[in-house]
Coordinates of C-alpha atoms in Angstrom, one line a residue:
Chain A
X1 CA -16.1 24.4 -12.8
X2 CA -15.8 27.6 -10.9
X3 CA -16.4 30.5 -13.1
X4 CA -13.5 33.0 -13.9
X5 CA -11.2 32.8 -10.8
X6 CA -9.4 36.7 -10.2
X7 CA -7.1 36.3 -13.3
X8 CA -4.4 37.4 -13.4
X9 CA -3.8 41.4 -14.0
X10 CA -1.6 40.7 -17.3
X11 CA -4.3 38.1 -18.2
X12 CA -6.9 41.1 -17.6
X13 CA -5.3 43.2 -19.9
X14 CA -5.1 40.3 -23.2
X15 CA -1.7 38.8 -22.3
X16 CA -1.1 35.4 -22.9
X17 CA 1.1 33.4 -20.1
X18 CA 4.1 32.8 -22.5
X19 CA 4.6 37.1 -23.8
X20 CA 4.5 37.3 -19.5
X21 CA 7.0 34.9 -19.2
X22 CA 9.3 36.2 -22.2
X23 CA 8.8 40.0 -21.1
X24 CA 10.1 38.6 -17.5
X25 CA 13.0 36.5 -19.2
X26 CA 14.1 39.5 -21.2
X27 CA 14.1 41.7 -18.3
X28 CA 16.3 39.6 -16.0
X29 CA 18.7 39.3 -18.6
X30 CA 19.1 42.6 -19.4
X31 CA 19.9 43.3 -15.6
X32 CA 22.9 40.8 -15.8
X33 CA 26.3 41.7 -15.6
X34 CA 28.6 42.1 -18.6
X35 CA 30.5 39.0 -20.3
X36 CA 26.8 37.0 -18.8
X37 CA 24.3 40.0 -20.5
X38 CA 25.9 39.5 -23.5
X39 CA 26.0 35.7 -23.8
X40 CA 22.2 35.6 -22.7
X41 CA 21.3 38.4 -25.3
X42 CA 23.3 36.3 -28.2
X43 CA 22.2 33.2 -27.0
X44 CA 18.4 34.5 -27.9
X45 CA 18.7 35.9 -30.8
X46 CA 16.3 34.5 -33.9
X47 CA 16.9 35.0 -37.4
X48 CA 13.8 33.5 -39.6
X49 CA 11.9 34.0 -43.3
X50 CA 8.3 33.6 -43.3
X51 CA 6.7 33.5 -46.6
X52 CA 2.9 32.8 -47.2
X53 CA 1.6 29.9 -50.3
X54 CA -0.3 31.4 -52.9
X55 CA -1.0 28.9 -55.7
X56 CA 1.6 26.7 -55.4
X57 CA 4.5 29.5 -55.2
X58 CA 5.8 31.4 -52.4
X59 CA 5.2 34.9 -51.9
X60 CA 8.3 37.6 -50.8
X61 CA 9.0 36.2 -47.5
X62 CA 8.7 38.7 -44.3
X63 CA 12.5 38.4 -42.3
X64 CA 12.5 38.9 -39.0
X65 CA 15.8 39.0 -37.4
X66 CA 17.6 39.9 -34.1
X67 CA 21.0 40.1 -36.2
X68 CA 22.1 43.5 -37.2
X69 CA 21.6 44.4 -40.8
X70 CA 25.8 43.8 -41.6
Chain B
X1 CA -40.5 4.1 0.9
X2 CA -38.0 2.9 3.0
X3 CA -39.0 -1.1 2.3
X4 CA -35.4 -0.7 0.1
X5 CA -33.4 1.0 2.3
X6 CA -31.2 -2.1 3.3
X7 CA -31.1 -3.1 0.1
X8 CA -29.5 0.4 -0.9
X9 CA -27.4 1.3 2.0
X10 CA -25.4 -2.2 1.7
X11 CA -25.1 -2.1 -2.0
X12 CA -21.0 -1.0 -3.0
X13 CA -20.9 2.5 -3.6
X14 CA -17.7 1.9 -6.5
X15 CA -19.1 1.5 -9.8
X16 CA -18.5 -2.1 -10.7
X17 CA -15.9 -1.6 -13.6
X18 CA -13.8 1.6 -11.5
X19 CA -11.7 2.8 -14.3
X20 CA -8.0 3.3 -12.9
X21 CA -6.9 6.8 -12.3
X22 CA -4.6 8.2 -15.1
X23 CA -1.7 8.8 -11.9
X24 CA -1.5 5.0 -11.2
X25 CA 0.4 4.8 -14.5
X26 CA 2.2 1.0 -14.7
X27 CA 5.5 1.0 -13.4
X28 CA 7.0 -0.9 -16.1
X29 CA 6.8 0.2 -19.5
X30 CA 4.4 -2.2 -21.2
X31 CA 6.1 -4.0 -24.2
X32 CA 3.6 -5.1 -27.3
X33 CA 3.6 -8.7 -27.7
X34 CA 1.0 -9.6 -30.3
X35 CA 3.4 -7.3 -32.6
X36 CA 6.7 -8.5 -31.4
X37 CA 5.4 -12.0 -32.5
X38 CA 3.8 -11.6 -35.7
X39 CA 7.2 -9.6 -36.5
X40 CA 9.3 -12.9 -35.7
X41 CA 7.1 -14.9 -37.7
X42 CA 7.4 -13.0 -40.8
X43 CA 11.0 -12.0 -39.9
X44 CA 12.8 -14.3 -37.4
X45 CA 16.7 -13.0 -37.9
X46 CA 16.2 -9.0 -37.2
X47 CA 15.0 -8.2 -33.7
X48 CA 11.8 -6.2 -33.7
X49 CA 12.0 -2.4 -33.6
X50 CA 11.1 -0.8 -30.3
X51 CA 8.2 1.2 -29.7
X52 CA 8.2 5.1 -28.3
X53 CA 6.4 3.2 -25.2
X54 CA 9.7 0.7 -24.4
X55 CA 12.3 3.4 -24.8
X56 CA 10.4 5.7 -21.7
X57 CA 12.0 4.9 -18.2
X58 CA 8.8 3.9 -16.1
X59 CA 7.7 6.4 -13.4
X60 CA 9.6 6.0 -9.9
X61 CA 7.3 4.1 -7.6
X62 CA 5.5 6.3 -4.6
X63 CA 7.7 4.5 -1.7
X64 CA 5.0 3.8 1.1
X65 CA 7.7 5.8 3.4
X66 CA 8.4 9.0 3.0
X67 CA 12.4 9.5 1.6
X68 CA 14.8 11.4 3.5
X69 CA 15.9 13.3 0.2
X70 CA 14.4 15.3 -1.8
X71 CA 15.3 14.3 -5.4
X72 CA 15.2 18.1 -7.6
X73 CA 15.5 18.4 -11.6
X74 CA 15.9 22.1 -12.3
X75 CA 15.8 22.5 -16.3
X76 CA 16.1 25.7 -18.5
X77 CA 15.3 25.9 -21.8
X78 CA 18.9 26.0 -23.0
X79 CA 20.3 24.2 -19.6
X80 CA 20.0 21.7 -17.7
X81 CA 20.9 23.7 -14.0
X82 CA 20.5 20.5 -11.6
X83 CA 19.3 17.0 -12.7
X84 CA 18.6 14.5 -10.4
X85 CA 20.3 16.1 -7.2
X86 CA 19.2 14.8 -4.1
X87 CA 18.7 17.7 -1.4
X88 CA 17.1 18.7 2.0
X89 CA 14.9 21.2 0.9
X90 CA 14.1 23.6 -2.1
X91 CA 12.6 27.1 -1.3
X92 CA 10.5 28.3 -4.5
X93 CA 8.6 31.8 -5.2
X94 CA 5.3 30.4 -6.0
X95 CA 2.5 33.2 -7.0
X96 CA 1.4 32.3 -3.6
X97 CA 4.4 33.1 -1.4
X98 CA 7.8 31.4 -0.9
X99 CA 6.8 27.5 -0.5
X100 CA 9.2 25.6 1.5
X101 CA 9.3 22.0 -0.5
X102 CA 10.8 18.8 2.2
X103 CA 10.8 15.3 0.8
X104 CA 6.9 13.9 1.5
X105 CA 5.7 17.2 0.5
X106 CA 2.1 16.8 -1.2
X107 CA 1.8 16.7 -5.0
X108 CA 1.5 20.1 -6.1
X109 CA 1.9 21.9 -9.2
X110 CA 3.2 25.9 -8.4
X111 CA 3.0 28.6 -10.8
X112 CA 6.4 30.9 -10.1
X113 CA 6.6 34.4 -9.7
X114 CA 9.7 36.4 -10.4
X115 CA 11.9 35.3 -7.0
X116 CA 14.7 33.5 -5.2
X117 CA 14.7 29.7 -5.3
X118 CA 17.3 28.3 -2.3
X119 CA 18.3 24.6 -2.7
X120 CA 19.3 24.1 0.8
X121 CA 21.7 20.8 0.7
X122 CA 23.1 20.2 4.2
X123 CA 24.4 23.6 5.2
X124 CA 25.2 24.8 1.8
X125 CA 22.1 27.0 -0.2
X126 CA 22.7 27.8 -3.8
X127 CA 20.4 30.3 -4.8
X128 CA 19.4 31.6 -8.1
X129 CA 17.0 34.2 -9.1
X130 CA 14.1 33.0 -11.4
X131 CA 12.0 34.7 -14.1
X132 CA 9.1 32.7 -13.9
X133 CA 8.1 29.1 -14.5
X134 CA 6.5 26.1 -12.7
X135 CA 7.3 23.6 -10.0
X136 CA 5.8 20.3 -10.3
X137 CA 5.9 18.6 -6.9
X138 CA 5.2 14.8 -7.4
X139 CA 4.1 12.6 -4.7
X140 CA 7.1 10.6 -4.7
X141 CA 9.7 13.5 -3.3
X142 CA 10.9 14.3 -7.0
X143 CA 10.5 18.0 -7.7
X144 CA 10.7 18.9 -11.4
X145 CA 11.4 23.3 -11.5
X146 CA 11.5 24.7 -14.8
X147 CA 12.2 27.9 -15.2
X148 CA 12.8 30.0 -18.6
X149 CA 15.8 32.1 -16.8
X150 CA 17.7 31.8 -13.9
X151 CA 20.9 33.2 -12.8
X152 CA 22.7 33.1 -9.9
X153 CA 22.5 36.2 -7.8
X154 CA 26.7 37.2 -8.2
X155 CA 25.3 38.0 -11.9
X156 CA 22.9 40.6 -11.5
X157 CA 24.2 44.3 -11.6
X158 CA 22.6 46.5 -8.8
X159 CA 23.0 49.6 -10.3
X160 CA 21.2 48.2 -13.8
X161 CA 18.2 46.9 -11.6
X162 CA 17.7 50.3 -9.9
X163 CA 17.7 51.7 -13.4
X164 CA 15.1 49.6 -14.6
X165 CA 12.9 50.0 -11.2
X166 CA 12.9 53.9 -11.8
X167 CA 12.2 53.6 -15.4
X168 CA 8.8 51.2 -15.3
X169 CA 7.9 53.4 -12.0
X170 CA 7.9 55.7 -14.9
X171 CA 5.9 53.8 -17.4
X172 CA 3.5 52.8 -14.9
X173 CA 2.8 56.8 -14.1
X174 CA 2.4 57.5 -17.4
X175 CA 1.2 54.7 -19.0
X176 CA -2.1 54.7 -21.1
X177 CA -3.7 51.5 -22.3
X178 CA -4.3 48.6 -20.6
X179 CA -1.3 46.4 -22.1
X180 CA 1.1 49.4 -21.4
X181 CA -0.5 49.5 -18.0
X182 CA 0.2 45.2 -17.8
X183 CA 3.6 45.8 -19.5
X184 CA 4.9 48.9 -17.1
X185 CA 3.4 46.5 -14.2
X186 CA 5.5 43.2 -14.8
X187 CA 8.7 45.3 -15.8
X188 CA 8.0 47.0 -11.7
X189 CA 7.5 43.5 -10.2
X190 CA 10.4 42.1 -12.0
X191 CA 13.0 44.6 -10.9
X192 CA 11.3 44.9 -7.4
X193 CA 12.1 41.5 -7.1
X194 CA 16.1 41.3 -8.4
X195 CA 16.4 44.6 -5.7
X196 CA 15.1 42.7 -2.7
X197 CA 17.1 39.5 -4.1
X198 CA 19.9 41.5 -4.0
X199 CA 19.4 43.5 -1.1
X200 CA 17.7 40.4 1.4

């Protein structure tokens, strides 16, 4: 197996292939025009609760959300 | 020394038991019989459930000539942009350079760059601008593109893309670290590419 091929320069600098391919997404919709920006921006939006198991009970769960605070 | 050499040089190079090659997959879907058997002897009125296995469509023979169309599934994560369509040609970014794909192209799998993809049908080209993604070219003539965005190019705004171009130029000048460095780097490719789509 040949040893390191010339990665990549975001692979050089820690980046895994799917943040690339997310930071690229995100970009080209940004650069859309308008009713099409805002359909791709609200069509990506996440809204989740992790909590972490500690003894059987769930600690306060971290919320991360794309939604604004209403 | 060389008393075996007859003996060696006629002797069949393929090891005895070749084990087939994981892309000469059976082309139809192998249905368990031992189990569908001992089900109808324990239950003979219900039919016996199907397996994962029986519900997959077997994979399209290689035809031993090469097809005059080039069959293209072009899937998003939320869409599914073309499935199935029989075309001429597909022009894709590849990280290599634009790769012009004809039916009886070789099996190849491309890694995408941000760039133009044409499907060239006749003498109509649709073209959409890709983020990134892969194109697996299957021996066959089917082309499977995914892509995580694509838009056609009526939807990009010019004056948005120039904006972004001058503001990673930016970033790039005064960027610090290395990950600010990668970051500032794919945001310049990116918009580089939507301004010559746009523009070529």
């Amino acid at each position: 197996m040949a040893s390191n091929a010339a990665a990549p320069f975001w692979r050089a600098a820690g980046m895994t292939y799917i943040t690339y391919s997310n930071i690229c997404a995100n970009l080209v919709r940004n650069c859309l025009k308008e009713p099409y920006k805002t359909e791709a921006i609200s069509r990506e939006r996440v809204h989740f609760a992790v909590s972490k198991w500690a003894e059987g009970k769930p600690e306060k769960p971290t919320v991360r959300t794309d939604t604004p605070e209403a | 020394m060389l008393r075996r050499a007859t003996t060696l040089l006629t002797r069949s190079t393929i090891p005895l038991r070749a084990r087939p090659f994981s892309t000469d997959v059976a082309e139809t879907a192998p249905a368990d019989s031992t189990f569908s058997d001992a089900w109808k002897k324990v239950v003979p009125h219900i039919d016996p459930p199907r397996t994962p296995l029986t519900f997959m469509k077997p994979r399209p023979v290689t035809p031993s000539s090469i097809p005059t169309k080039l069959t293209v599934n072009f899937v998003l994560p939320y869409a599914s942009e073309l499935s199935a369509k029989e075309v001429d040609m597909v022009i894709i970014p590849a990280s290599t350079g634009h790769m012009g794909v004809l039916p009886g192209h070789v099996a190849t799998i491309a890694e995408l760059k941000p760039g133009v993809m044409s499907v060239h049908e006749g003498a109509d080209v649709t073209k959409y601008f890709v983020s990134s993604g892969f194109a697996f070219i299957h021996a066959n003539s089917i082309a499977d593109i995914i892509a995580v965005e694509a838009v056609p190019l009526d939807r990009v705004d010019a004056s948005l893309v120039q904006k972004g171009l001058a503001e990673f130029t930016q970033k790039l000048n005064s960027a610090s670290t290395d990950l600010e460095k990668a970051e500032a780097q794919i945001g310049v490719d990116v918009h580089s590419a939507l301004n010559s789509a746009l523009t070529g």
